[in-house]
């Protein structure tokens, strides 16, 4: 889908993610829109290297990009196919605006 980037998973590995992540240009607007549709999503965490307790110097462009564009989507073993379709349809609706 145009405007939505999935996070990369190396095809050489078998991964069962405990989070479903996407990268979008306006993550807070998407989170707000999804909340208005009763979908719980949230922004990526603040980059570790920027947190005062770590105080790490240096450039970390991937960490910054993830923070600035990342959204955690709902994920649970209890999600049904209908739930997943509903979330996807609402994301598509948002992206078409």
Backbone as ProteinMPNN parsed JSONL, in Angstrom:
{"seq_chain_A": "XXXXXXXXXXXXXXXXXXXXXXXXXXXXXXXXXXXXXXXXXXXXXXXXXXXXXXXXXXXXXXXXXXXXXXXXXXXXXXXXXXXXXXXXXXXXXXXXX", "coords_chain_A": {"N_chain_A": [[0.843, -1.159, 0.0], [0.61, 2.156, -0.862], [2.544, 4.548, 0.827], [2.76, 3.163, 3.194], [5.054, 1.381, 4.998], [6.389, -1.733, 5.721], [8.072, -3.12, 8.521], [11.315, -4.556, 8.243], [11.888, -8.021, 7.912], [14.204, -10.461, 8.049], [14.372, -12.858, 5.551], [15.662, -15.259, 5.983], [15.166, -16.074, 8.486], [12.868, -17.455, 10.819], [10.224, -15.876, 12.124], [8.087, -14.969, 14.703], [6.401, -12.322, 15.287], [5.936, -10.287, 18.192], [4.866, -7.906, 18.073], [3.168, -5.93, 15.657], [4.328, -3.918, 13.241], [4.307, -0.814, 11.497], [5.537, 1.682, 9.221], [4.885, 5.039, 8.664], [4.17, 8.24, 7.134], [2.761, 10.105, 8.712], [2.491, 9.354, 11.633], [1.233, 9.965, 14.178], [-1.212, 11.086, 13.458], [-2.366, 8.884, 12.197], [-2.549, 7.078, 14.382], [-4.35, 8.52, 16.0], [-6.591, 8.57, 14.295], [-7.136, 5.797, 14.086], [-7.766, 5.292, 16.756], [-10.168, 6.694, 16.92], [-11.721, 4.933, 15.598], [-11.987, 2.87, 17.305], [-9.679, 1.311, 17.557], [-6.802, 0.179, 19.005], [-3.77, 1.507, 18.801], [-0.304, 2.458, 18.826], [2.419, 4.806, 19.091], [5.9, 4.3, 18.199], [8.43, 3.594, 20.64], [10.401, 6.057, 22.402], [13.661, 6.753, 21.163], [16.305, 4.722, 22.414], [18.959, 5.685, 22.647], [18.577, 8.354, 23.014], [17.504, 8.67, 25.479], [17.824, 9.92, 28.76], [18.933, 8.225, 30.734], [20.66, 6.57, 29.398], [22.295, 8.155, 27.753], [23.817, 8.222, 25.243], [26.126, 9.061, 22.809], [26.252, 9.965, 19.334], [25.324, 9.083, 15.937], [22.281, 7.72, 14.957], [20.541, 6.889, 12.641], [18.563, 5.006, 11.796], [17.197, 4.378, 14.123], [16.12, 6.88, 14.757], [14.484, 7.333, 12.476], [12.656, 5.205, 12.772], [11.417, 5.924, 15.202], [10.245, 8.375, 14.465], [8.399, 7.661, 12.52], [7.107, 5.289, 13.148], [4.489, 2.942, 13.96], [2.832, 0.907, 16.242], [0.723, -1.726, 15.67], [-2.404, -3.344, 16.596], [-1.894, -6.491, 18.167], [-2.338, -9.86, 18.831], [-2.911, -13.144, 19.99], [-5.534, -13.606, 20.021], [-6.76, -12.116, 18.059], [-9.019, -12.06, 15.392], [-9.504, -13.11, 11.961], [-11.347, -11.352, 10.914], [-11.013, -9.142, 12.631], [-8.403, -8.375, 11.943], [-8.772, -7.745, 9.235], [-10.504, -5.577, 9.537], [-8.846, -3.659, 10.803], [-6.911, -3.34, 8.776], [-8.509, -2.335, 6.674], [-9.273, 0.126, 7.762], [-6.801, 1.394, 7.964], [-6.187, 1.577, 5.245], [-8.271, 3.29, 4.457], [-7.547, 5.625, 5.866], [-5.066, 6.188, 4.616], [-5.86, 6.838, 2.076], [-6.865, 9.342, 2.254]], "CA_chain_A": [[0.0, 0.0, 0.0], [1.408, 3.378, -0.948], [2.651, 5.316, 2.053], [2.934, 2.287, 4.342], [6.243, 0.535, 4.895], [6.482, -2.746, 6.759], [9.424, -3.293, 9.037], [12.011, -5.641, 7.552], [12.173, -9.285, 8.59], [15.128, -11.225, 7.223], [13.699, -14.093, 5.13], [16.407, -16.433, 6.44], [14.761, -16.362, 9.856], [11.453, -17.677, 11.106], [9.924, -14.924, 13.184], [6.708, -14.733, 15.12], [6.526, -11.029, 15.982], [4.991, -9.998, 19.264], [4.274, -6.632, 17.662], [3.034, -5.714, 14.227], [4.79, -2.543, 13.085], [4.36, -0.186, 10.184], [6.129, 3.015, 9.169], [4.055, 5.946, 7.868], [4.624, 9.634, 7.208], [2.067, 10.844, 9.77], [2.094, 8.312, 12.582], [0.292, 10.387, 15.226], [-2.535, 11.231, 12.834], [-2.9, 7.53, 12.012], [-2.92, 6.565, 15.706], [-5.574, 9.227, 16.403], [-7.675, 8.082, 13.448], [-7.468, 4.439, 14.499], [-8.446, 5.391, 18.053], [-11.549, 7.116, 16.652], [-12.391, 3.741, 15.056], [-11.882, 1.878, 18.383], [-8.507, 0.461, 17.329], [-5.715, 0.597, 19.882], [-2.435, 1.511, 18.196], [0.513, 3.47, 19.507], [3.692, 5.207, 18.47], [7.114, 3.614, 18.639], [9.072, 4.143, 21.835], [11.459, 7.047, 22.233], [14.93, 6.042, 20.932], [17.1, 4.468, 23.623], [20.163, 6.516, 22.735], [18.166, 9.706, 23.388], [16.998, 8.673, 26.844], [18.86, 10.413, 29.68], [19.602, 7.18, 31.516], [21.698, 5.939, 28.57], [23.206, 9.232, 27.379], [24.71, 7.712, 24.213], [26.437, 10.015, 21.741], [26.411, 9.358, 18.019], [24.235, 9.145, 14.966], [21.527, 6.479, 14.849], [19.453, 7.284, 11.735], [17.474, 4.03, 11.752], [16.446, 4.548, 15.359], [15.367, 8.133, 14.626], [13.425, 7.123, 11.482], [11.639, 4.345, 13.374], [10.669, 6.724, 16.177], [9.487, 9.433, 13.8], [7.399, 7.15, 11.578], [6.611, 3.968, 13.522], [3.224, 2.695, 14.653], [2.535, -0.459, 16.654], [-0.668, -2.093, 15.44], [-2.862, -4.372, 17.525], [-1.415, -7.853, 17.939], [-2.769, -10.768, 19.881], [-3.324, -14.464, 19.511], [-7.003, -13.606, 19.986], [-7.288, -11.378, 16.91], [-9.617, -12.899, 14.355], [-9.303, -12.622, 10.593], [-12.226, -10.183, 10.792], [-10.341, -8.042, 13.333], [-7.258, -7.958, 11.129], [-9.33, -7.085, 8.04], [-11.035, -4.284, 9.966], [-7.7, -2.761, 10.996], [-6.325, -3.059, 7.453], [-9.421, -1.465, 5.929], [-9.209, 1.474, 8.343], [-5.525, 1.979, 7.556], [-6.347, 1.943, 3.832], [-9.128, 4.476, 4.414], [-6.724, 6.756, 6.304], [-4.029, 6.476, 3.63], [-6.489, 7.389, 0.867], [-7.236, 10.746, 2.509]], "C_chain_A": [[0.899, 1.236, 0.0], [1.38, 4.119, 0.38], [2.829, 4.491, 3.308], [4.126, 1.38, 4.082], [6.224, -0.461, 6.045], [7.908, -2.804, 7.266], [10.019, -4.554, 8.433], [12.205, -6.852, 8.454], [13.024, -10.104, 7.632], [14.486, -12.562, 6.847], [14.428, -15.371, 5.545], [15.996, -16.87, 7.842], [13.259, -16.59, 9.94], [11.111, -16.827, 12.324], [8.423, -14.909, 13.454], [6.745, -13.436, 15.923], [5.509, -10.885, 17.108], [4.374, -8.619, 19.067], [4.173, -6.621, 16.149], [3.289, -4.227, 14.012], [4.631, -2.085, 11.645], [5.012, 1.184, 10.331], [5.302, 3.859, 8.217], [4.546, 7.378, 8.055], [3.995, 10.423, 8.355], [1.565, 9.882, 10.848], [1.092, 8.768, 13.641], [-1.108, 10.566, 14.663], [-3.174, 9.866, 12.61], [-3.353, 6.947, 13.347], [-4.223, 7.215, 16.176], [-6.777, 8.74, 15.607], [-8.098, 6.676, 13.878], [-8.191, 4.436, 15.845], [-9.903, 5.8, 17.87], [-12.386, 5.971, 16.081], [-12.302, 2.564, 16.04], [-10.776, 0.848, 18.149], [-7.364, 1.016, 18.156], [-4.375, 0.414, 19.171], [-1.616, 2.548, 18.95], [1.806, 3.707, 18.75], [4.831, 4.356, 18.985], [7.686, 4.331, 19.853], [10.152, 5.162, 21.458], [12.794, 6.312, 22.079], [15.77, 5.905, 22.205], [18.281, 5.417, 23.756], [19.841, 7.957, 23.124], [17.686, 9.788, 24.84], [18.119, 9.044, 27.812], [19.597, 9.314, 30.434], [20.705, 6.48, 30.721], [22.742, 6.948, 28.101], [24.261, 8.781, 26.361], [24.892, 8.77, 23.127], [26.521, 9.267, 20.424], [25.167, 9.493, 17.171], [23.59, 7.763, 14.859], [20.309, 6.741, 13.956], [18.305, 6.291, 11.677], [16.584, 4.154, 12.989], [15.562, 5.796, 15.28], [14.217, 7.956, 13.635], [12.304, 6.271, 12.068], [10.785, 5.138, 14.357], [9.755, 7.739, 15.495], [8.344, 8.914, 12.935], [6.687, 5.879, 12.037], [5.307, 3.948, 14.289], [3.139, 1.206, 14.985], [1.045, -0.693, 16.426], [-1.1, -3.133, 16.465], [-2.272, -5.739, 17.158], [-1.806, -8.703, 19.137], [-3.108, -12.101, 19.248], [-4.841, -14.542, 19.389], [-7.59, -12.819, 18.818], [-7.84, -12.357, 15.88], [-9.242, -12.34, 12.987], [-10.149, -11.372, 10.36], [-11.605, -8.963, 11.455], [-9.206, -7.479, 12.474], [-7.734, -7.224, 9.882], [-9.853, -5.695, 8.382], [-9.906, -3.265, 10.133], [-7.106, -2.366, 9.642], [-7.204, -2.116, 6.641], [-9.378, -0.032, 6.464], [-7.884, 2.158, 8.006], [-5.609, 2.416, 6.096], [-7.188, 3.209, 3.698], [-8.335, 5.718, 4.813], [-5.73, 7.161, 5.219], [-4.602, 7.086, 2.35], [-6.873, 8.843, 1.031], [-6.182, 11.692, 2.002]], "O_chain_A": [[1.841, 1.327, 0.787], [0.321, 4.294, 0.982], [3.029, 5.049, 4.386], [4.189, 0.696, 3.06], [6.062, -0.08, 7.204], [8.849, -2.561, 6.51], [9.299, -5.51, 8.147], [12.628, -6.729, 9.603], [12.593, -10.403, 6.519], [14.095, -13.324, 7.732], [13.855, -16.458, 5.462], [16.431, -17.915, 8.325], [12.484, -15.977, 9.206], [11.643, -17.038, 13.413], [7.608, -14.845, 12.533], [7.082, -13.448, 17.107], [4.362, -11.313, 16.982], [3.473, -8.219, 19.804], [4.988, -7.224, 15.451], [2.562, -3.381, 14.532], [4.797, -2.861, 10.704], [5.036, 1.767, 11.415], [5.043, 3.447, 7.087], [5.251, 7.684, 9.016], [4.634, 11.317, 8.911], [0.365, 9.629, 10.958], [0.177, 8.014, 13.97], [-2.089, 10.229, 15.326], [-4.378, 9.701, 12.807], [-4.441, 6.377, 13.428], [-5.103, 6.529, 16.694], [-7.852, 8.521, 16.165], [-9.29, 6.401, 14.016], [-9.125, 3.66, 16.046], [-10.779, 5.311, 18.583], [-13.616, 6.035, 16.082], [-12.512, 1.412, 15.661], [-10.916, -0.325, 18.494], [-7.0, 2.184, 18.024], [-3.915, -0.711, 18.971], [-2.169, 3.412, 19.63], [2.216, 2.921, 17.897], [4.749, 3.766, 20.062], [7.452, 5.522, 20.059], [10.724, 5.131, 20.368], [13.038, 5.34, 22.794], [15.919, 6.858, 22.97], [18.574, 5.9, 24.85], [20.736, 8.703, 23.522], [17.486, 10.885, 25.362], [19.235, 8.538, 27.696], [20.779, 9.469, 30.742], [21.592, 5.863, 31.31], [23.933, 6.639, 28.056], [25.459, 8.943, 26.593], [23.917, 9.303, 22.597], [26.826, 8.074, 20.398], [24.116, 9.949, 17.621], [24.282, 6.759, 14.69], [19.181, 6.807, 14.445], [17.157, 6.707, 11.521], [15.362, 4.046, 12.897], [14.4, 5.769, 15.687], [13.094, 8.378, 13.913], [11.127, 6.582, 11.881], [9.559, 5.03, 14.341], [8.614, 7.931, 15.915], [7.408, 9.661, 12.647], [5.749, 5.433, 11.375], [5.044, 4.797, 15.14], [3.348, 0.354, 14.121], [0.208, 0.055, 16.93], [-0.259, -3.738, 17.129], [-2.169, -6.087, 15.982], [-1.627, -8.313, 20.291], [-3.542, -12.163, 18.098], [-5.371, -15.437, 18.731], [-8.803, -12.852, 18.607], [-7.2, -13.353, 15.545], [-8.724, -11.229, 12.88], [-9.713, -10.442, 9.682], [-11.662, -7.863, 10.904], [-9.075, -6.267, 12.306], [-7.167, -6.197, 9.51], [-9.67, -4.749, 7.615], [-10.01, -2.136, 9.654], [-6.833, -1.19, 9.398], [-6.699, -1.199, 5.992], [-9.441, 0.919, 5.686], [-7.851, 3.369, 7.785], [-5.153, 3.505, 5.748], [-6.856, 4.099, 2.915], [-8.445, 6.755, 4.159], [-5.571, 8.348, 4.935], [-3.89, 7.777, 1.622], [-7.177, 9.515, 0.046], [-6.329, 12.907, 2.132]]}, "name": "protein", "num_of_chains": 1, "seq": "XXXXXXXXXXXXXXXXXXXXXXXXXXXXXXXXXXXXXXXXXXXXXXXXXXXXXXXXXXXXXXXXXXXXXXXXXXXXXXXXXXXXXXXXXXXXXXXXX"}
